[in-house]
Short mmCIF file of C-alpha atoms and ligand atoms in Angstrom, two decimals:
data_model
loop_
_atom_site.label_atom_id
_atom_site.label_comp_id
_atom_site.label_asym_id
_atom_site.label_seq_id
_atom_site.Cartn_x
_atom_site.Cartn_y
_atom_site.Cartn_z
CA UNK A 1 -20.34 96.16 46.87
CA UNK A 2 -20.99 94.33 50.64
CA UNK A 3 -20.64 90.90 50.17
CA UNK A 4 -24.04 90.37 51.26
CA UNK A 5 -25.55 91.90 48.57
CA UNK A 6 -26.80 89.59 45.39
CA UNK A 7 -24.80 90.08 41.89
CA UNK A 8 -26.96 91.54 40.08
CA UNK A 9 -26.20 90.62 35.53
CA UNK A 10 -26.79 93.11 33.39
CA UNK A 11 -30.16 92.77 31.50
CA UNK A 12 -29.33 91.35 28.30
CA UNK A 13 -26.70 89.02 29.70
CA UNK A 14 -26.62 85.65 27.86
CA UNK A 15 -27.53 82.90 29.73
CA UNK A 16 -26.22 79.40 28.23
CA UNK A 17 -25.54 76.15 28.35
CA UNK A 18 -23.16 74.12 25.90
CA UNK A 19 -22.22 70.60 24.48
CA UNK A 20 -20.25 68.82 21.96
CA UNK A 21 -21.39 66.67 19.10
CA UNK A 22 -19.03 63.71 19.44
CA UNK A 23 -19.94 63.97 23.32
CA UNK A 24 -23.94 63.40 23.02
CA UNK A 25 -25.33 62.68 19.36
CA UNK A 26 -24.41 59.13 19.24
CA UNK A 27 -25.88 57.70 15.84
CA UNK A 28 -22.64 57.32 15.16
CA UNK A 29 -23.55 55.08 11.63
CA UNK A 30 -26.61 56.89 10.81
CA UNK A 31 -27.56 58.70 8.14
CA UNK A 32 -24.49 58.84 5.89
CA UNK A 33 -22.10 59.96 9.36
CA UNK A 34 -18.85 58.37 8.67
CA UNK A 35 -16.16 57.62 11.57
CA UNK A 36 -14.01 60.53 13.26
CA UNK A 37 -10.61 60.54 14.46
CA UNK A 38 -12.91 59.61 17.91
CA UNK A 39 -14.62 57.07 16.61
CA UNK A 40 -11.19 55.31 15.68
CA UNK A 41 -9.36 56.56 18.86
CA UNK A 42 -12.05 55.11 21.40
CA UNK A 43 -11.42 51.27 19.24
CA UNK A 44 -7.75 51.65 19.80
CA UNK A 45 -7.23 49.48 23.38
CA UNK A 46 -6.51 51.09 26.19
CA UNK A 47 -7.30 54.65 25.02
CA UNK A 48 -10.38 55.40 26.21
CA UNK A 49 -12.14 54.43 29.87
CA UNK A 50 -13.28 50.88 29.93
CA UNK A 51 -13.13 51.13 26.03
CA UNK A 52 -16.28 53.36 25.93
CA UNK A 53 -17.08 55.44 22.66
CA UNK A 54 -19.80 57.88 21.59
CA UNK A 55 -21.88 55.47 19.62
CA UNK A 56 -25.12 56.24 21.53
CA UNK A 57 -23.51 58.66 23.80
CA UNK A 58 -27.11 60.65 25.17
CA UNK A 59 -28.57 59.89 21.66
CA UNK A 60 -29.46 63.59 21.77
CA UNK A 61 -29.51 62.60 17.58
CA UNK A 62 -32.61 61.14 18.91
CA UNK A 63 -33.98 62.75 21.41
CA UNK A 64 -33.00 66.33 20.81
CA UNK A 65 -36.57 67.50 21.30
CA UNK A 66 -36.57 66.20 24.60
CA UNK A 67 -33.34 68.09 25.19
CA UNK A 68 -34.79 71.71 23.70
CA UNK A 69 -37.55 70.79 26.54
CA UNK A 70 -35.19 70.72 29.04
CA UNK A 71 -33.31 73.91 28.03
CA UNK A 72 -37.15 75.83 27.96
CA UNK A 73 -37.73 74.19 32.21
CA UNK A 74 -34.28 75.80 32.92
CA UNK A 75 -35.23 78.91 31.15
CA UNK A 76 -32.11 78.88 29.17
CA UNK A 77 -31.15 81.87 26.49
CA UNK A 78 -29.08 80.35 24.45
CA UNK A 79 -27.81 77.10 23.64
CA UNK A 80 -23.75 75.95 22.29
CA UNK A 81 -23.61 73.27 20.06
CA UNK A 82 -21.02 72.19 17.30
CA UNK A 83 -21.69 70.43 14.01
CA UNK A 84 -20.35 66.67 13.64
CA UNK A 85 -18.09 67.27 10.30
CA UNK A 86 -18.65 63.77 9.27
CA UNK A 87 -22.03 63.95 9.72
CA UNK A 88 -22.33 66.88 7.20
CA UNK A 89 -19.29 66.11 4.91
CA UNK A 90 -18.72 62.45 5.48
CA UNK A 91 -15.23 62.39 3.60
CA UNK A 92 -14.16 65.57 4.40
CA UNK A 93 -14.36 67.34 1.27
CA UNK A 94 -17.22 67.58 -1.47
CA UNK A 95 -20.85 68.47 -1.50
CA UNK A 96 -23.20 68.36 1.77
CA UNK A 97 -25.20 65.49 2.99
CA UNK A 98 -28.77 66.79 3.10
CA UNK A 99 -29.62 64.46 5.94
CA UNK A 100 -26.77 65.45 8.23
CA UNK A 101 -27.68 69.70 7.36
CA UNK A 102 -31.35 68.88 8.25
CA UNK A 103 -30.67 67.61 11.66
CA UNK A 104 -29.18 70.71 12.96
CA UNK A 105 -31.50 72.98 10.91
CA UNK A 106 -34.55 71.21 13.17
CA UNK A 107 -32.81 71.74 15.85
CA UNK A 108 -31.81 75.35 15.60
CA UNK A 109 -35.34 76.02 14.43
CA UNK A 110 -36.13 74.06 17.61
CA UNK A 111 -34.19 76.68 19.34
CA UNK A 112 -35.92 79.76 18.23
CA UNK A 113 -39.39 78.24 18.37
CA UNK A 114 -38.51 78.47 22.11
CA UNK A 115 -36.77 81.78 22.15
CA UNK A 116 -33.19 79.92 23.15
CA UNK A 117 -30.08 81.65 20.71
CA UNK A 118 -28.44 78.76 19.11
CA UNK A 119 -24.52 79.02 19.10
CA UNK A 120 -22.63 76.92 16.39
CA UNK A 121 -19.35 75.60 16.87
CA UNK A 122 -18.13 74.54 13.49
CA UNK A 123 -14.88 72.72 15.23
CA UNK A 124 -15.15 70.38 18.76
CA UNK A 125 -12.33 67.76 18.13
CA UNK A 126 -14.21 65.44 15.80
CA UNK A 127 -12.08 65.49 12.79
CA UNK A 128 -13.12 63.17 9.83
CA UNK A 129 -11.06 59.94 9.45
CA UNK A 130 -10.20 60.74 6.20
CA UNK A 131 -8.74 63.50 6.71
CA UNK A 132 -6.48 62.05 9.50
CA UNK A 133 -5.70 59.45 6.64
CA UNK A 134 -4.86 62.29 4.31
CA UNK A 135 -2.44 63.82 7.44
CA UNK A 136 -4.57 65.50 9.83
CA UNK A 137 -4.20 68.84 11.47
CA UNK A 138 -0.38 68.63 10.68
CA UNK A 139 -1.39 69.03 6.99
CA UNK A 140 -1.76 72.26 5.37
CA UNK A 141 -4.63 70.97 2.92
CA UNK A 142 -7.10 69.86 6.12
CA UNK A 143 -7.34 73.91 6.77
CA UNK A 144 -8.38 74.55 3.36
CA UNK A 145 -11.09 71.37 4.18
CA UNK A 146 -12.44 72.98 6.97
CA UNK A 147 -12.85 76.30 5.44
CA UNK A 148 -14.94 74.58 2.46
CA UNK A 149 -16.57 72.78 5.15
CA UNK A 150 -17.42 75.88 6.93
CA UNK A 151 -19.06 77.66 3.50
CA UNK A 152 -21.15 74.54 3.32
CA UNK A 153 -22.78 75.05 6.94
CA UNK A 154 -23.32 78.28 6.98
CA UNK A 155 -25.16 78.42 3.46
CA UNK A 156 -27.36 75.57 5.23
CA UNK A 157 -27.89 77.42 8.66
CA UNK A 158 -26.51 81.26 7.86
CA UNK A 159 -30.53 82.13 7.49
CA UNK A 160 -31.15 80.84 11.12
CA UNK A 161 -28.27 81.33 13.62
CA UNK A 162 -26.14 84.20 14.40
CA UNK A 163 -23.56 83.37 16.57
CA UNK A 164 -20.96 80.97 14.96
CA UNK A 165 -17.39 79.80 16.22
CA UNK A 166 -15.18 78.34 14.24
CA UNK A 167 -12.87 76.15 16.60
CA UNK A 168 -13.46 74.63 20.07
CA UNK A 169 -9.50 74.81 21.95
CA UNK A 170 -7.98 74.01 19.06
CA UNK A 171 -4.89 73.40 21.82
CA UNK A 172 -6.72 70.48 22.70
CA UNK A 173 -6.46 68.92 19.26
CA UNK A 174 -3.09 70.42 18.75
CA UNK A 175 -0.97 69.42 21.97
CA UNK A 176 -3.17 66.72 23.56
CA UNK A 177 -4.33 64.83 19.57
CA UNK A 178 -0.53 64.91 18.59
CA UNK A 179 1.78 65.65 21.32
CA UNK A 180 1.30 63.60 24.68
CA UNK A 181 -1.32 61.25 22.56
CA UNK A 182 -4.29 61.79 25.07
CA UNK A 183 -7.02 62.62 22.78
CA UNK A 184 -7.62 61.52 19.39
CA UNK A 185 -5.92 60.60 16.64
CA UNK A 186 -3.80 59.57 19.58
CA UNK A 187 0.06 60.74 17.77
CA UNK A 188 2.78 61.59 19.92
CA UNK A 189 4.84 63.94 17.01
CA UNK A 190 6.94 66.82 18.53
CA UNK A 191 6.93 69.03 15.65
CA UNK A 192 3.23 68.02 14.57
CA UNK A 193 1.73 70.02 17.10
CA UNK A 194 3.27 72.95 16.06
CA UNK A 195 2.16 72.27 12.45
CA UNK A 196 -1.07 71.26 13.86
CA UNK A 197 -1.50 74.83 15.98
CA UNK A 198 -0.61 76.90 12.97
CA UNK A 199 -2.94 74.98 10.61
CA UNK A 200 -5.67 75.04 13.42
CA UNK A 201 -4.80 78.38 13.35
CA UNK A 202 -5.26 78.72 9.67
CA UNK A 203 -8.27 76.67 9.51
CA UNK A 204 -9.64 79.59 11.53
CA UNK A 205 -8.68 82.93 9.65
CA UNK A 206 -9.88 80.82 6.33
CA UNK A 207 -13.08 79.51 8.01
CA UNK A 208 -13.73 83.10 9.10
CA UNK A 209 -13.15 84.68 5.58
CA UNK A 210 -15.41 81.31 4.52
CA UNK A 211 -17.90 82.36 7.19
CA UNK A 212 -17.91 85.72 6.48
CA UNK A 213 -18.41 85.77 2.82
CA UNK A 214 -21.60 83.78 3.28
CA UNK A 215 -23.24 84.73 6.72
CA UNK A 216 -25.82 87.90 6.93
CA UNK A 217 -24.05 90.98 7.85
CA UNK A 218 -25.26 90.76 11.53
CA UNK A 219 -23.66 87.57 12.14
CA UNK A 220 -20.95 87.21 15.10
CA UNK A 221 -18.53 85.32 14.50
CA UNK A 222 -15.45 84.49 16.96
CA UNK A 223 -13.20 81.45 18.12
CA UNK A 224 -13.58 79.52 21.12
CA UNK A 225 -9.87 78.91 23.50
CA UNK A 226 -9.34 77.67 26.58
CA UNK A 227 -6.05 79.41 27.51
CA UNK A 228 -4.02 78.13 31.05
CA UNK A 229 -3.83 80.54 33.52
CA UNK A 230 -0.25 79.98 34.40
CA UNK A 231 1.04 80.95 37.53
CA UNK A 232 4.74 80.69 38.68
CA UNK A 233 5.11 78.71 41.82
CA UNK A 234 7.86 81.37 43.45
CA UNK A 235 9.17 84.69 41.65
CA UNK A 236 12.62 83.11 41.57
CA UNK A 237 13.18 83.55 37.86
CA UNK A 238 13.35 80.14 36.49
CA UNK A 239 9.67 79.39 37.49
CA UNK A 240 8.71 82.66 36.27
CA UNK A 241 10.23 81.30 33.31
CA UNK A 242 8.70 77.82 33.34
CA UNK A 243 5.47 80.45 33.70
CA UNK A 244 6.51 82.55 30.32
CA UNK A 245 7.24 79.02 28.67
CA UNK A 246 3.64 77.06 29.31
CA UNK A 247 1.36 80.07 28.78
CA UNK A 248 3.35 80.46 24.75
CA UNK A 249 2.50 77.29 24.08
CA UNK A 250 -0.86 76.93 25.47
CA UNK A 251 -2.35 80.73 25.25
CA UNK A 252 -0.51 82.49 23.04
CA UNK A 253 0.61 79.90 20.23
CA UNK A 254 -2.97 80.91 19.53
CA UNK A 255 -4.59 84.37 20.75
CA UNK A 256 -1.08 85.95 19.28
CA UNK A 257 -1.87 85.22 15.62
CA UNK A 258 -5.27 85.60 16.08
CA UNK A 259 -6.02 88.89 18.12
CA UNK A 260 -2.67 90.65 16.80
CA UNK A 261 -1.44 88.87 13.31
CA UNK A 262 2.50 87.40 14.76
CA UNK A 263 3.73 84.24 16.33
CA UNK A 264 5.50 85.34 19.82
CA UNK A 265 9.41 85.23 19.40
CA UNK A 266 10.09 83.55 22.80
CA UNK A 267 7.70 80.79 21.32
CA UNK A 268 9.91 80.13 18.45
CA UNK A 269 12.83 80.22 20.21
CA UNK A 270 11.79 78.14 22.49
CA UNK A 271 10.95 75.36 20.01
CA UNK A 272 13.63 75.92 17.97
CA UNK A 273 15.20 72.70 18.43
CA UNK A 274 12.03 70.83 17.36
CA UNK A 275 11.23 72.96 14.61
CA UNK A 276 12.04 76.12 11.96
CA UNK A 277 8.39 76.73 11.79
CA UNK A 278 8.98 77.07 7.72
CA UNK A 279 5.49 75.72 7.46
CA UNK A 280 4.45 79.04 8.09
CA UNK A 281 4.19 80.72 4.74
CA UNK A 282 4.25 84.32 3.72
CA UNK A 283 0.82 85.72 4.06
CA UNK A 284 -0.42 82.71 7.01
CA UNK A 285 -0.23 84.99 9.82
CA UNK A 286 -2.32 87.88 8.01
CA UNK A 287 -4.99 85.22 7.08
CA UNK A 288 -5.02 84.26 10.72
CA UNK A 289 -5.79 87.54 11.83
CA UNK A 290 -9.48 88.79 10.81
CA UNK A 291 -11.67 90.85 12.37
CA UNK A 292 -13.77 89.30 15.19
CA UNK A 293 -16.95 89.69 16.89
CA UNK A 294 -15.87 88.55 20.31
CA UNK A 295 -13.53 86.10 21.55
CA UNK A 296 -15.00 82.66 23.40
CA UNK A 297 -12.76 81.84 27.02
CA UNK A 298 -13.40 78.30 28.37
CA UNK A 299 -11.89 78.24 32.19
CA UNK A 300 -12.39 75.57 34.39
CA UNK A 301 -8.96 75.83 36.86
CA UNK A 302 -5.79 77.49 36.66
CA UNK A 303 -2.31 75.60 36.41
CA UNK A 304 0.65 76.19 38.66
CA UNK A 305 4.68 75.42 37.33
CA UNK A 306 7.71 75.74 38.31
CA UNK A 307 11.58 75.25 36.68
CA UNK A 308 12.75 72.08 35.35
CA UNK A 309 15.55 70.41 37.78
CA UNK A 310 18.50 69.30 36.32
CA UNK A 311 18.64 65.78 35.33
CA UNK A 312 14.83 65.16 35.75
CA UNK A 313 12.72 63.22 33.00
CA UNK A 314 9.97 61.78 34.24
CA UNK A 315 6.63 62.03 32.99
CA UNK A 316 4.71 65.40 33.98
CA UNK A 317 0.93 65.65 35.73
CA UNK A 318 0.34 68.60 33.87
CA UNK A 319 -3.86 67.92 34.20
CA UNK A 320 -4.81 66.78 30.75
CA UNK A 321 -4.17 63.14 31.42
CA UNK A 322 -1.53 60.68 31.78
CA UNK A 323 1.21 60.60 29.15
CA UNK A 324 4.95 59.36 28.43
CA UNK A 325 5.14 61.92 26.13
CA UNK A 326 4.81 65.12 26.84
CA UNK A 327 3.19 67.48 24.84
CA UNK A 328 5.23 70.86 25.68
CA UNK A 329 7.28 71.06 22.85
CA UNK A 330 10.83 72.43 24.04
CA UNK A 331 9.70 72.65 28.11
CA UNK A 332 9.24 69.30 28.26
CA UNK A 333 10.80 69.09 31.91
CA UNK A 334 8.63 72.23 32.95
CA UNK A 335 7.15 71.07 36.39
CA UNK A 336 3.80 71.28 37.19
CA UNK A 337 1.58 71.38 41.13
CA UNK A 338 -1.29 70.91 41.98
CA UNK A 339 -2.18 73.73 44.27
CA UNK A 340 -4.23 73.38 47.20
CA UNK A 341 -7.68 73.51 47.41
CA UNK A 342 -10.69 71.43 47.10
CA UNK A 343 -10.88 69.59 43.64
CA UNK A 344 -13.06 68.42 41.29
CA UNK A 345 -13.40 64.63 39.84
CA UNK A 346 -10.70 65.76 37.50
CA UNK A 347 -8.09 66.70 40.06
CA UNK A 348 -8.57 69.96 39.15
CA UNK A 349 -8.58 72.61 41.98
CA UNK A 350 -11.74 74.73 42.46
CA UNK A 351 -10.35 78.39 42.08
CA UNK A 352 -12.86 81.05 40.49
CA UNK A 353 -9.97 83.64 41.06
CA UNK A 354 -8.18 82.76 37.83
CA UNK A 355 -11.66 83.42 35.93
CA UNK A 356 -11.47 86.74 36.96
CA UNK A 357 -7.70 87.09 36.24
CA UNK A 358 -8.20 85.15 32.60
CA UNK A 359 -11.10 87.84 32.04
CA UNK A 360 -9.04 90.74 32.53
CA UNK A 361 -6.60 89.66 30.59
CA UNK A 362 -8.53 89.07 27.41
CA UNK A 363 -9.80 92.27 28.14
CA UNK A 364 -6.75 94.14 27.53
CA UNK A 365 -5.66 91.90 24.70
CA UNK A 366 -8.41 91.92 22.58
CA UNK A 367 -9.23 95.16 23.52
CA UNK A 368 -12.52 96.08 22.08
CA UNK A 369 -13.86 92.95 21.32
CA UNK A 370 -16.57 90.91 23.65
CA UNK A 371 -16.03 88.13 25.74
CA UNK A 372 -18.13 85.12 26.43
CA UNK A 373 -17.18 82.23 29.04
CA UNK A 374 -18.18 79.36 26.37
CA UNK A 375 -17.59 76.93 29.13
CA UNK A 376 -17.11 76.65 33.04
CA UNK A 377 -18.37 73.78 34.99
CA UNK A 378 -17.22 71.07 37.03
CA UNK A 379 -17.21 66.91 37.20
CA UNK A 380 -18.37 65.56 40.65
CA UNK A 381 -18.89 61.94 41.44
CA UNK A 382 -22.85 62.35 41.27
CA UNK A 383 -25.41 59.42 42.46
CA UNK A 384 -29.32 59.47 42.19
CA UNK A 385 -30.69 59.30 45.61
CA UNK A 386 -33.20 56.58 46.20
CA UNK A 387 -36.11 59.35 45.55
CA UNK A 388 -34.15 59.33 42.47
CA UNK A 389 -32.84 63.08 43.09
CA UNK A 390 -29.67 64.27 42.86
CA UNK A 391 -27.78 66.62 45.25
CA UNK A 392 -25.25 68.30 43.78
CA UNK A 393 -24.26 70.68 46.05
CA UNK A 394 -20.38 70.99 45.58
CA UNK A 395 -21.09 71.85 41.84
CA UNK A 396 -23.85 74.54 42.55
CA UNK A 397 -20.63 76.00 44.99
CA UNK A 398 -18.41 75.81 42.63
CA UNK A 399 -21.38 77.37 39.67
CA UNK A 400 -21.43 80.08 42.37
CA UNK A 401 -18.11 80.69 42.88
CA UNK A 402 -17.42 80.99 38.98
CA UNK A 403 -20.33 83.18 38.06
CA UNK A 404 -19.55 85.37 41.41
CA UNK A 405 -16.44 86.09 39.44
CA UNK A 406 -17.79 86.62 35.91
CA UNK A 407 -19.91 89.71 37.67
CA UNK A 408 -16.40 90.68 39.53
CA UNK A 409 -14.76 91.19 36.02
CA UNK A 410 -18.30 93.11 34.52
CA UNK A 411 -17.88 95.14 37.81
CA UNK A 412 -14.50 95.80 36.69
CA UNK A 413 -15.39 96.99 33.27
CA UNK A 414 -14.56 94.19 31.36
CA UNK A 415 -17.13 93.60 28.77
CA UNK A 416 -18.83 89.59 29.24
CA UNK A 417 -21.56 89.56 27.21
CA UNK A 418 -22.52 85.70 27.99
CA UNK A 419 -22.16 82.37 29.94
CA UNK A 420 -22.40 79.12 28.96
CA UNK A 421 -22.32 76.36 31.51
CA UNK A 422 -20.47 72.98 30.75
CA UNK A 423 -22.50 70.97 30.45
CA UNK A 424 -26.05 70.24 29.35
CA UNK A 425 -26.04 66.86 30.14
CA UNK A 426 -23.63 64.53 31.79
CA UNK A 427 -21.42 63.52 28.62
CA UNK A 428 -19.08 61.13 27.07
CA UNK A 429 -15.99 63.07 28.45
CA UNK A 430 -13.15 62.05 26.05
CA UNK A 431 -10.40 59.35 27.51
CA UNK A 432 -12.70 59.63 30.39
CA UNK A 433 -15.73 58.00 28.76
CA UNK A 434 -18.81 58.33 30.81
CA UNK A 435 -16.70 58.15 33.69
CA UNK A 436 -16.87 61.62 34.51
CA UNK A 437 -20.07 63.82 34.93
CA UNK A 438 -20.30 67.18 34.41
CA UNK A 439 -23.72 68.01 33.62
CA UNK A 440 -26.80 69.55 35.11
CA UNK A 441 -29.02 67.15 34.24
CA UNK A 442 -28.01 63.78 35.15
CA UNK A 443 -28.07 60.99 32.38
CA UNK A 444 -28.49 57.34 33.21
CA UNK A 445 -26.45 55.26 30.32
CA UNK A 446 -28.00 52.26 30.44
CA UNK A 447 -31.88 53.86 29.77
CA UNK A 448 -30.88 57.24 28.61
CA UNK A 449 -33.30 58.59 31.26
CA UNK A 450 -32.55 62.22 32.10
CA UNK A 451 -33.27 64.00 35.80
CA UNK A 452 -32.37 67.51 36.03
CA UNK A 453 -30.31 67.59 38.93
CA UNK A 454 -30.25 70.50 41.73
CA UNK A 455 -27.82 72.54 40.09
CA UNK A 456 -30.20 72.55 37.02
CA UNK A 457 -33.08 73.94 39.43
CA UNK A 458 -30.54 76.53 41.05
CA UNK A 459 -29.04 77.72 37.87
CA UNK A 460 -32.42 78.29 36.37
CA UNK A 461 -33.32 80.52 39.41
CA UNK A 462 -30.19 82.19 38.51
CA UNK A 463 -31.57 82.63 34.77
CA UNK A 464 -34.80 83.29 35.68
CA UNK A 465 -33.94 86.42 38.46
CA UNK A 466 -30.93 87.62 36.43
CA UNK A 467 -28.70 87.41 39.64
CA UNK A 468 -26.62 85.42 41.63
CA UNK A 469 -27.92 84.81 44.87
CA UNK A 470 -25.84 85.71 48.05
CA UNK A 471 -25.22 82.16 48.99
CA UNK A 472 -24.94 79.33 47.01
O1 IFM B 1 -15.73 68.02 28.03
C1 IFM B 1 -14.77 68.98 27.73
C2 IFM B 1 -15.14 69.77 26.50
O2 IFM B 1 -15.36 68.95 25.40
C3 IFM B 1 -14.06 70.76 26.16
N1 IFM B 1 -13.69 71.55 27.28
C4 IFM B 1 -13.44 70.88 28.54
C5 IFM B 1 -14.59 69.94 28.87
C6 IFM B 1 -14.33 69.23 30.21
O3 IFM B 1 -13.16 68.50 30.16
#
């Protein structure tokens, strides 16, 4: 195809948009929610930015109708949103609050009244405090919690949505909640993340048979990861090593149960010294590995090593925030660059070429199953203009860049069925509080006010003509 020519999406292409609960609801007392392992983290000094939490957040909790507005202006087709555990099942285990259920059956009804899909995600981060209490992920027991908590949603919402996800980059909650201690609970335990993947893990193949046992027959139901695409810095063979090291522990810790029922070897090997992995019992790795109905990517920039050099300890950039500790168990002294490029507000570097390479991948892997980009987007340093406008035009570049590689893969044959943009709404964005924006439509924090910003207008032209147009 010329590159002058616009990329045209297939017809029945899913156009989305996605969000988190911890990250907008806010209401964090109301109606029988009890605190998460966020709600504690962002009261423990010096975690989060300026000590912000999600307390009000966007009080979408409030104003979700307002939201579902915004989604019908952009013309969106389907909408990703997870489930606040402790909003549902405020201790973790027992029956339902009917209160917390009712809120997100409005708003998936919400959803269909205006012909937008609604995507669950059981699983974004937000576990509930007692269950940290009780252990956390590192505990066998809090996979057997999630799958009874995922029964109890989808009896409440099984009659209204069909696409459900189980976990949101569970190596997120694994390496950054107890490894390098960025994200909540905040624990900094070697060998917990590696109990913590493989009961994330768990939680998963139980959630699914939960999921499964419950949902209509035409429900899809998949997991959501956000593997690294890891590239050696040189072919020398130590970085290509330092490559083979990072992408076991943060790809295939996870897709290799999942998509094909075995922990990698090099991975175990590689940790050996932290751990004999004997907390994975007979039988885990078959649970692990059920059937799906397509696999979720998140991608927002790829990551670049290179060997450890001898005698070298100090703390690693790796991207996913400052640490002493790091949180890659037995390649601790892997080194990581940032490649050039222009960057985000994160630091990270704007490179749509690893979509395409991440996409292929997954292709082969879990051959046969569809793909969906659950999230792409980008944080830039937005300001309302003083006609109270905002021109984001180094996120609509990089929107272009990202979905100009989405219709590269399809053009290659692999099978996307979807795209969901991160985010919504400019966001409480973890350690980051509201420090970093990444939405479409702008939020003010003080009034809650929110002004779709220019990359809302282009992406609905996007929606609305099916095609990307030849410049951004
Ligand atoms: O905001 C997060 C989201 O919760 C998970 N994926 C990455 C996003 C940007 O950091």
């Amino acid at each position: 195809m010329s590159e002058k020519q616009p990329r045209v999406f297939p017809s029945d292409f899913l156009w989305g948009s996605a969000t988190a609960s911890y990250q907008i609801e806010g209401a964090a007392r109301e109606d029988g929610r009890t605190p998460s392992i966020w709600d504690t983290f962002c009261r423990t000094p010096g975690k989060v930015f300026e000590g912000d939490t999600g307390d009000v957040a966007c009080d979408h909790y409030h104003r979700w109708s307002e939201d579902l507005d915004l989604m019908t202006e952009l013309g969106l087709g389907a909408y990703r949103f997870s489930v606040s555990w402790s909003r549902v099942q405020p201790t973790g285990r027992g029956p339902a609050v009917q209160r917390g259920l009712d809120f997100y059956r409005s708003l998936a009804d919400g959803l269909l009244e205006r012909n937008i899909t609604p995507a669950i995600t059981l699983y974004h981060w937000d576990l509930p405090q007692e269950l940290e209490d009780a252990g956390g992920w590192p505990e066998r027991d809090t996979a057997e919690r999630f799958a009874e908590y995922a029964r109890l949603v989808a009896e409440a919402l099984g009659d209204r949505v069909r696409l459900w996800t189980t976990l949101n980059e569970p190596f997120c909650s694994a390496f950054l909640g107890y490894g390098s201690g960025v994200h909540a609970p905040g624990r900094t335990e070697p060998e917990s993340v590696l109990k913590a993947a493989h009961h994330l893990n768990l939680a998963h193949g139980l959630g699914t048979q939960a999921l499964r046992d419950v949902l209509p027959s035409d429900a899809q139901v998949g997991i959501t990861v956000n593997p690294g695409v890891v590239r050696a810095r040189t072919d020398a063979p130590g970085d290509v090593d330092a490559a083979r090291r990072i992408d076991a522990l943060h790809t295939r810790i996870f897709t290799d149960p999942v998509l094909h029922g075995s922990y990698p070897e090099d991975l175990k090997r590689d940790t050996r010294q932290v751990s004999d992995w004997s907390f994975v019992k007979e039988g885990d790795e078959a649970t692990i590995h059920q059937p799906l109905d397509f696999l979720g990517l998140n991608y927002y920039t790829p990551t670049v090593v290179s060997a450890p050099v001898e005698g070298d300890t100090a703390p690693r950039n790796d991207g996913h925030g400052a640490s002493e500790h790091s949180p890659w168990v037995g390649s601790e002294t892997v080194n990581f660059h940032l490649a050039a490029g222009d960057r985000t507000d994160m630091g990270w570097v704007v490179d749509p070429t690893g979509l395409v390479q991440l996409l292929r991948r997954f292709q082969e892997e879990a051959s046969n199953i569809p793909l969906y980009i659950t999230e792409n987007g980008a944080a830039f340093e937005d300001k309302l203009d003083a006609g109270g406008a905002v021109h984001d035009a180094e996120r609509i570049g990089y929107l272009h860049g990202h979905l100009d590689a989405v219709h590269q893969a399809i053009e290659q044959g692999v099978d996307v069925r979807g795209y969901f943009l991160w985010s919504l709404l400019d966001n409480f964005e973890w350690a980051y509080g509201y420090s970093k924006r990444f939405g479409i439509v702008h939020v003010d924090f003080e009034t809650l006010r929110r002004t779709p910003k220019a990359s809302a207008r282009w992406y609905a032209q996007v929606i609305g003509s099916g095609q990307l147009p030849v410049e951004g």
